[in-house]
Amino acid sequence: MNIIVLGAGAWGTALAASAASQPQVHAVTLWARDTAQLSVLQTQRENTRYLPGVRLPSALAFSALPLTEFKHLTAAADLVVVATPMAALRPMLTVLASCAAPVAWVCKGFEAPLAKDIGLLGHEILAQVAPGLQAGVLSGPSFALEVARGQPTALVAASAHDAVRQALVAAFHSPSLRVYANEDIVGVEVGGAVKNVLAIATGLCDGLGLGLNARAALITRGLAEMTRLGLALGAQASTFMGLSGLGDLVLTATGDLSRNRQVGLALAQGQTLAQATAALGHVAEGVYSAHTVVQRAAHLGVDMPIAQAVVALLDGLLTPQQAVADLMGREPTVEQADATS
């Protein structure tokens, strides 16, 4: 199977390395945006910026062809994976609009809206710029470093097209990586977007030393918020109890490899948002997607108090202590199994 991975960040590199570790099954090419990064990857067989210390398989090939020549890169591909930040998904899908192979993206979040528009999920961007493309998303609870090291991981391949789901399973299912197929691309994408925002809240909770009870409450009520938004967008409720919902939320909210959790921890310690994000050296998608999540929820009439508190905190309108006080001071309500409360 000929696999092209576009984007040599942590996640793109980890997926490419995982697939290339099976050279008898796959031929894998990892595309880097600039030639300087390409040179490091080729000579050192290591992504020194994003995955230092992880040796890349000798079978993994590299490319830095310009976007205008993508047709040559993808002509013989059986699968193309877009592993860029969410902000680059639209131009990537535009370039790949005529690609004959299945396409999937791994970025999570809502696209930042322009002017008075609302932020869109990946499948909504696809419908605008490449409606004829057979595409989907690969998501679920996964830290790139652990995937690159070959540690056991489970993911979800979601698409309306069976060919895309099966291509993702064939490409990445391995002794260390289990891939489940799912038709609910809306639910999988909502889970991947909202969990980053909730991870900031949980990092804040832990950074303030509020205890395990508070953490459990935040995660559980955060899952309810995620589910409400997903249902309003047409997702299936069961998706949020699976890998890309509860699974990804628990991992991102509690795992110290989570960049979004680290932002919450830093804010709790009194750092500014600029200080917190600068220290990461990587993109924390929740910082950029929080506003869009809340905006999209408001547009649909969905109540998301935890996400709203995160936005107020990021905007400097609330201190960490005030954000917690506001959430705890809300009026009592009834918990319902359908996540409508």
Short mmCIF file of C-alpha atoms in Angstrom, two decimals, residues 5-307:
data_model
loop_
_atom_site.label_atom_id
_atom_site.label_comp_id
_atom_site.label_asym_id
_atom_site.label_seq_id
_atom_site.Cartn_x
_atom_site.Cartn_y
_atom_site.Cartn_z
CA VAL A 5 1.46 11.66 4.87
CA LEU A 6 1.36 15.45 4.42
CA GLY A 7 2.83 17.23 7.42
CA ALA A 8 5.95 16.36 9.40
CA GLY A 9 4.82 17.51 12.81
CA ALA A 10 4.61 15.12 15.74
CA TRP A 11 1.43 13.36 14.68
CA GLY A 12 2.23 13.11 10.98
CA THR A 13 5.69 11.77 11.72
CA ALA A 14 4.35 9.26 14.25
CA LEU A 15 1.74 7.88 11.86
CA ALA A 16 4.20 7.68 8.98
CA ALA A 17 6.74 5.92 11.18
CA SER A 18 4.13 3.48 12.45
CA ALA A 19 3.04 2.50 8.93
CA ALA A 20 6.61 2.38 7.62
CA SER A 21 7.56 -0.05 10.38
CA GLN A 22 5.77 -2.63 8.23
CA PRO A 23 7.84 -2.27 5.01
CA GLN A 24 6.62 -5.61 3.71
CA VAL A 25 3.09 -4.14 3.66
CA HIS A 26 3.46 -0.41 3.03
CA ALA A 27 5.54 2.14 1.15
CA VAL A 28 5.31 5.41 3.09
CA THR A 29 6.38 8.96 2.17
CA LEU A 30 6.36 11.78 4.72
CA TRP A 31 6.02 15.27 3.23
CA ALA A 32 7.70 18.21 4.97
CA ARG A 33 6.84 21.82 4.27
CA ASP A 34 10.41 23.09 3.94
CA THR A 35 13.69 21.69 2.66
CA ALA A 36 15.57 22.46 5.87
CA GLN A 37 13.34 20.10 7.85
CA LEU A 38 13.57 17.56 5.04
CA SER A 39 17.37 17.58 5.28
CA VAL A 40 17.28 16.88 9.03
CA LEU A 41 14.79 14.06 8.60
CA GLN A 42 16.84 12.43 5.87
CA THR A 43 20.28 12.76 7.44
CA GLN A 44 19.44 12.14 11.10
CA ARG A 45 16.45 9.80 10.65
CA GLU A 46 14.82 11.69 13.51
CA ASN A 47 12.30 14.50 13.89
CA THR A 48 14.46 16.45 16.31
CA ARG A 49 11.88 19.18 16.91
CA TYR A 50 8.69 17.20 17.45
CA LEU A 51 9.79 13.65 18.37
CA PRO A 52 13.36 13.89 19.67
CA GLY A 53 14.94 10.56 20.50
CA VAL A 54 12.64 8.50 18.28
CA ARG A 55 14.47 6.71 15.49
CA LEU A 56 12.54 6.74 12.22
CA PRO A 57 12.31 3.50 10.19
CA SER A 58 14.85 3.14 7.40
CA ALA A 59 12.02 2.35 4.98
CA LEU A 60 10.36 5.76 5.50
CA ALA A 61 10.85 8.08 2.52
CA PHE A 62 10.65 11.88 2.55
CA SER A 63 9.57 14.65 0.19
CA ALA A 64 9.34 18.45 0.16
CA LEU A 65 7.68 18.96 -3.21
CA PRO A 66 5.84 22.30 -3.49
CA LEU A 67 2.04 22.27 -3.29
CA THR A 68 1.85 22.90 -7.04
CA GLU A 69 3.40 19.49 -7.64
CA PHE A 70 1.21 17.46 -5.31
CA LYS A 71 -0.38 15.69 -8.25
CA HIS A 72 2.97 14.03 -8.94
CA LEU A 73 3.36 13.07 -5.27
CA THR A 74 -0.12 11.58 -4.90
CA ALA A 75 -0.59 10.08 -8.38
CA ALA A 76 0.21 6.53 -7.31
CA ALA A 77 -1.07 6.83 -3.74
CA ASP A 78 -3.52 4.40 -2.17
CA LEU A 79 -4.12 6.78 0.75
CA VAL A 80 -3.26 10.44 1.45
CA VAL A 81 -3.24 11.65 5.06
CA VAL A 82 -3.31 15.37 5.90
CA ALA A 83 -1.45 15.88 9.17
CA THR A 84 -1.29 19.68 9.29
CA PRO A 85 -2.82 22.03 11.88
CA MET A 86 -6.53 22.73 11.40
CA ALA A 87 -5.77 26.13 9.86
CA ALA A 88 -4.11 24.43 6.88
CA LEU A 89 -6.83 21.86 6.18
CA ARG A 90 -8.82 24.04 3.76
CA PRO A 91 -5.88 24.82 1.43
CA MET A 92 -4.74 21.20 1.59
CA LEU A 93 -8.15 19.82 0.64
CA THR A 94 -8.40 22.42 -2.11
CA VAL A 95 -5.13 21.20 -3.62
CA LEU A 96 -6.22 17.57 -3.24
CA ALA A 97 -9.73 18.09 -4.65
CA SER A 98 -9.06 15.95 -7.73
CA CYS A 99 -7.08 13.25 -5.92
CA ALA A 100 -8.20 9.76 -6.94
CA ALA A 101 -7.06 8.11 -3.71
CA PRO A 102 -8.94 8.23 -0.39
CA VAL A 103 -7.94 11.22 1.74
CA ALA A 104 -8.08 11.56 5.53
CA TRP A 105 -7.10 14.26 7.99
CA VAL A 106 -5.92 13.92 11.57
CA CYS A 107 -6.18 17.55 12.74
CA LYS A 108 -8.82 18.25 15.39
CA GLY A 109 -10.96 21.28 16.00
CA PHE A 110 -13.12 23.86 14.30
CA GLU A 111 -11.70 26.10 11.61
CA ALA A 112 -11.30 29.70 12.76
CA PRO A 113 -14.23 31.65 11.29
CA LEU A 114 -13.84 34.59 8.93
CA ALA A 115 -15.80 37.77 9.64
CA LYS A 116 -19.35 36.79 10.67
CA ASP A 117 -19.05 33.18 9.53
CA ILE A 118 -19.18 30.25 11.93
CA GLY A 119 -16.24 27.91 12.37
CA LEU A 120 -16.49 24.66 10.47
CA LEU A 121 -15.46 21.08 11.17
CA GLY A 122 -13.30 19.20 8.69
CA HIS A 123 -16.14 17.43 6.92
CA GLU A 124 -17.93 20.78 6.47
CA ILE A 125 -14.82 22.29 4.90
CA LEU A 126 -14.63 19.25 2.63
CA ALA A 127 -18.20 19.86 1.44
CA GLN A 128 -17.25 23.41 0.45
CA VAL A 129 -13.92 22.92 -1.33
CA ALA A 130 -13.75 19.27 -2.44
CA PRO A 131 -17.24 17.72 -2.40
CA GLY A 132 -16.27 14.99 -4.86
CA LEU A 133 -13.37 13.75 -2.74
CA GLN A 134 -13.75 10.49 -0.82
CA ALA A 135 -12.41 11.51 2.56
CA GLY A 136 -12.65 11.08 6.31
CA VAL A 137 -10.87 11.54 9.62
CA LEU A 138 -8.57 9.46 11.83
CA SER A 139 -9.04 10.32 15.49
CA GLY A 140 -9.12 8.96 19.01
CA PRO A 141 -7.10 8.86 22.23
CA SER A 142 -3.49 9.06 21.12
CA PHE A 143 -0.30 10.88 22.01
CA ALA A 144 2.04 11.04 19.02
CA LEU A 145 5.08 10.11 21.09
CA GLU A 146 3.54 6.83 22.26
CA VAL A 147 2.42 5.92 18.73
CA ALA A 148 5.92 6.62 17.42
CA ARG A 149 7.38 4.39 20.14
CA GLY A 150 5.03 1.56 19.17
CA GLN A 151 3.07 1.62 22.43
CA PRO A 152 -0.46 0.12 22.28
CA THR A 153 -3.01 2.60 20.91
CA ALA A 154 -6.58 2.46 19.53
CA LEU A 155 -7.98 4.92 16.97
CA VAL A 156 -11.18 5.51 14.99
CA ALA A 157 -11.38 5.80 11.20
CA ALA A 158 -14.53 7.78 10.42
CA SER A 159 -16.04 8.50 7.03
CA ALA A 160 -19.28 8.28 5.10
CA HIS A 161 -17.34 6.21 2.54
CA ASP A 162 -16.52 2.60 3.28
CA ALA A 163 -13.47 2.78 0.97
CA VAL A 164 -11.94 5.49 3.15
CA ARG A 165 -12.59 3.63 6.38
CA GLN A 166 -11.11 0.44 4.99
CA ALA A 167 -8.07 2.26 3.58
CA LEU A 168 -7.31 3.75 7.00
CA VAL A 169 -7.70 0.39 8.71
CA ALA A 170 -5.44 -1.28 6.13
CA ALA A 171 -2.83 1.47 6.40
CA PHE A 172 -2.46 1.79 10.16
CA HIS A 173 -3.87 -1.32 11.85
CA SER A 174 -0.88 -3.18 13.28
CA PRO A 175 0.20 -5.20 16.33
CA SER A 176 0.56 -1.93 18.29
CA LEU A 177 -2.15 0.19 16.65
CA ARG A 178 -5.79 -0.93 16.54
CA VAL A 179 -8.10 0.98 14.19
CA TYR A 180 -11.89 0.82 14.45
CA ALA A 181 -14.18 1.90 11.59
CA ASN A 182 -17.05 4.32 12.27
CA GLU A 183 -19.57 5.99 9.95
CA ASP A 184 -20.30 8.90 12.32
CA ILE A 185 -17.77 11.45 11.11
CA VAL A 186 -19.71 14.30 12.77
CA GLY A 187 -19.50 12.74 16.23
CA VAL A 188 -15.86 11.77 15.85
CA GLU A 189 -14.93 15.31 14.80
CA VAL A 190 -16.94 16.99 17.55
CA GLY A 191 -15.24 14.77 20.13
CA GLY A 192 -11.82 15.65 18.77
CA ALA A 193 -12.59 19.36 18.81
CA VAL A 194 -14.29 19.79 22.17
CA LYS A 195 -11.99 17.56 24.23
CA ASN A 196 -9.12 20.03 23.72
CA VAL A 197 -11.15 22.83 25.30
CA LEU A 198 -12.20 20.63 28.21
CA ALA A 199 -8.59 19.56 28.75
CA ILE A 200 -7.68 23.18 29.44
CA ALA A 201 -10.39 23.29 32.09
CA THR A 202 -9.19 20.05 33.68
CA GLY A 203 -5.59 21.25 33.69
CA LEU A 204 -6.79 24.38 35.44
CA CYS A 205 -8.66 22.28 38.01
CA ASP A 206 -5.62 20.12 38.74
CA GLY A 207 -3.27 23.11 38.78
CA LEU A 208 -5.39 24.76 41.44
CA GLY A 209 -5.27 21.57 43.51
CA LEU A 210 -9.03 21.16 43.61
CA GLY A 211 -8.83 17.39 43.95
CA LEU A 212 -9.90 14.23 42.18
CA ASN A 213 -13.60 14.76 42.89
CA ALA A 214 -13.51 18.04 40.99
CA ARG A 215 -11.59 16.47 38.12
CA ALA A 216 -14.14 13.66 37.80
CA ALA A 217 -17.01 16.15 37.81
CA LEU A 218 -15.37 18.30 35.13
CA ILE A 219 -14.71 15.38 32.83
CA THR A 220 -18.22 13.97 33.26
CA ARG A 221 -20.02 17.27 32.80
CA GLY A 222 -17.65 18.12 29.96
CA LEU A 223 -18.68 14.92 28.23
CA ALA A 224 -22.31 16.04 28.57
CA GLU A 225 -21.45 19.36 26.90
CA MET A 226 -19.63 17.59 24.10
CA THR A 227 -22.57 15.26 23.54
CA ARG A 228 -25.10 18.10 23.47
CA LEU A 229 -23.15 19.93 20.78
CA GLY A 230 -22.65 16.74 18.80
CA LEU A 231 -26.33 15.83 18.84
CA ALA A 232 -27.23 19.35 17.69
CA LEU A 233 -24.89 18.89 14.73
CA GLY A 234 -26.38 15.52 13.81
CA ALA A 235 -23.99 13.10 15.54
CA GLN A 236 -24.92 9.79 17.14
CA ALA A 237 -25.00 9.77 20.94
CA SER A 238 -23.18 6.42 21.13
CA THR A 239 -20.08 7.91 19.48
CA PHE A 240 -19.37 10.01 22.56
CA MET A 241 -19.11 6.92 24.76
CA GLY A 242 -16.40 5.53 22.49
CA LEU A 243 -12.75 6.14 21.70
CA SER A 244 -13.16 9.51 19.99
CA GLY A 245 -15.47 10.83 22.71
CA LEU A 246 -14.93 9.65 26.28
CA GLY A 247 -11.63 7.96 25.43
CA ASP A 248 -10.00 11.01 23.87
CA LEU A 249 -11.43 13.30 26.55
CA VAL A 250 -10.00 11.24 29.41
CA LEU A 251 -6.59 11.00 27.76
CA THR A 252 -6.31 14.68 26.87
CA ALA A 253 -7.71 15.92 30.17
CA THR A 254 -5.52 13.75 32.43
CA GLY A 255 -2.37 12.86 30.47
CA ASP A 256 0.63 15.10 31.07
CA LEU A 257 1.68 14.77 27.42
CA SER A 258 -1.44 16.80 26.57
CA ARG A 259 -0.53 20.31 25.40
CA ASN A 260 -4.02 21.60 26.21
CA ARG A 261 -3.83 20.25 29.74
CA GLN A 262 -0.44 21.93 30.11
CA VAL A 263 -2.00 25.26 29.18
CA GLY A 264 -4.56 24.87 31.97
CA LEU A 265 -1.88 23.92 34.47
CA ALA A 266 0.21 26.97 33.50
CA LEU A 267 -2.73 29.36 33.80
CA ALA A 268 -3.50 27.97 37.26
CA GLN A 269 0.08 28.80 38.27
CA GLY A 270 -0.41 32.43 37.32
CA GLN A 271 1.19 32.44 33.89
CA THR A 272 -0.33 34.53 31.12
CA LEU A 273 -1.77 32.79 28.08
CA ALA A 274 1.18 34.05 26.01
CA GLN A 275 3.65 32.58 28.49
CA ALA A 276 1.78 29.28 28.63
CA THR A 277 1.64 28.80 24.87
CA ALA A 278 5.21 29.99 24.25
CA ALA A 279 6.56 27.39 26.64
CA LEU A 280 4.90 24.56 24.71
CA GLY A 281 6.73 24.92 21.41
CA HIS A 282 3.76 23.14 19.78
CA VAL A 283 0.21 24.09 18.84
CA ALA A 284 -2.43 23.66 21.56
CA GLU A 285 -5.55 23.44 19.41
CA GLY A 286 -7.91 24.11 22.32
CA VAL A 287 -6.61 27.66 22.69
CA TYR A 288 -7.61 28.45 19.13
CA SER A 289 -10.80 26.42 18.91
CA ALA A 290 -12.38 27.36 22.26
CA HIS A 291 -13.97 30.53 20.92
CA THR A 292 -15.28 28.73 17.85
CA VAL A 293 -16.73 25.89 19.92
CA VAL A 294 -18.63 28.37 22.10
CA GLN A 295 -19.71 30.41 19.06
CA ARG A 296 -21.00 27.32 17.26
CA ALA A 297 -22.83 26.18 20.41
CA ALA A 298 -24.47 29.59 20.82
CA HIS A 299 -25.54 29.54 17.18
CA LEU A 300 -27.27 26.20 17.82
CA GLY A 301 -28.70 27.18 21.21
CA VAL A 302 -26.53 24.65 23.07
CA ASP A 303 -25.49 25.39 26.65
CA MET A 304 -21.76 24.77 27.29
CA PRO A 305 -20.83 26.45 30.60
CA ILE A 306 -17.43 24.80 30.98
CA ALA A 307 -16.36 25.79 27.48
#
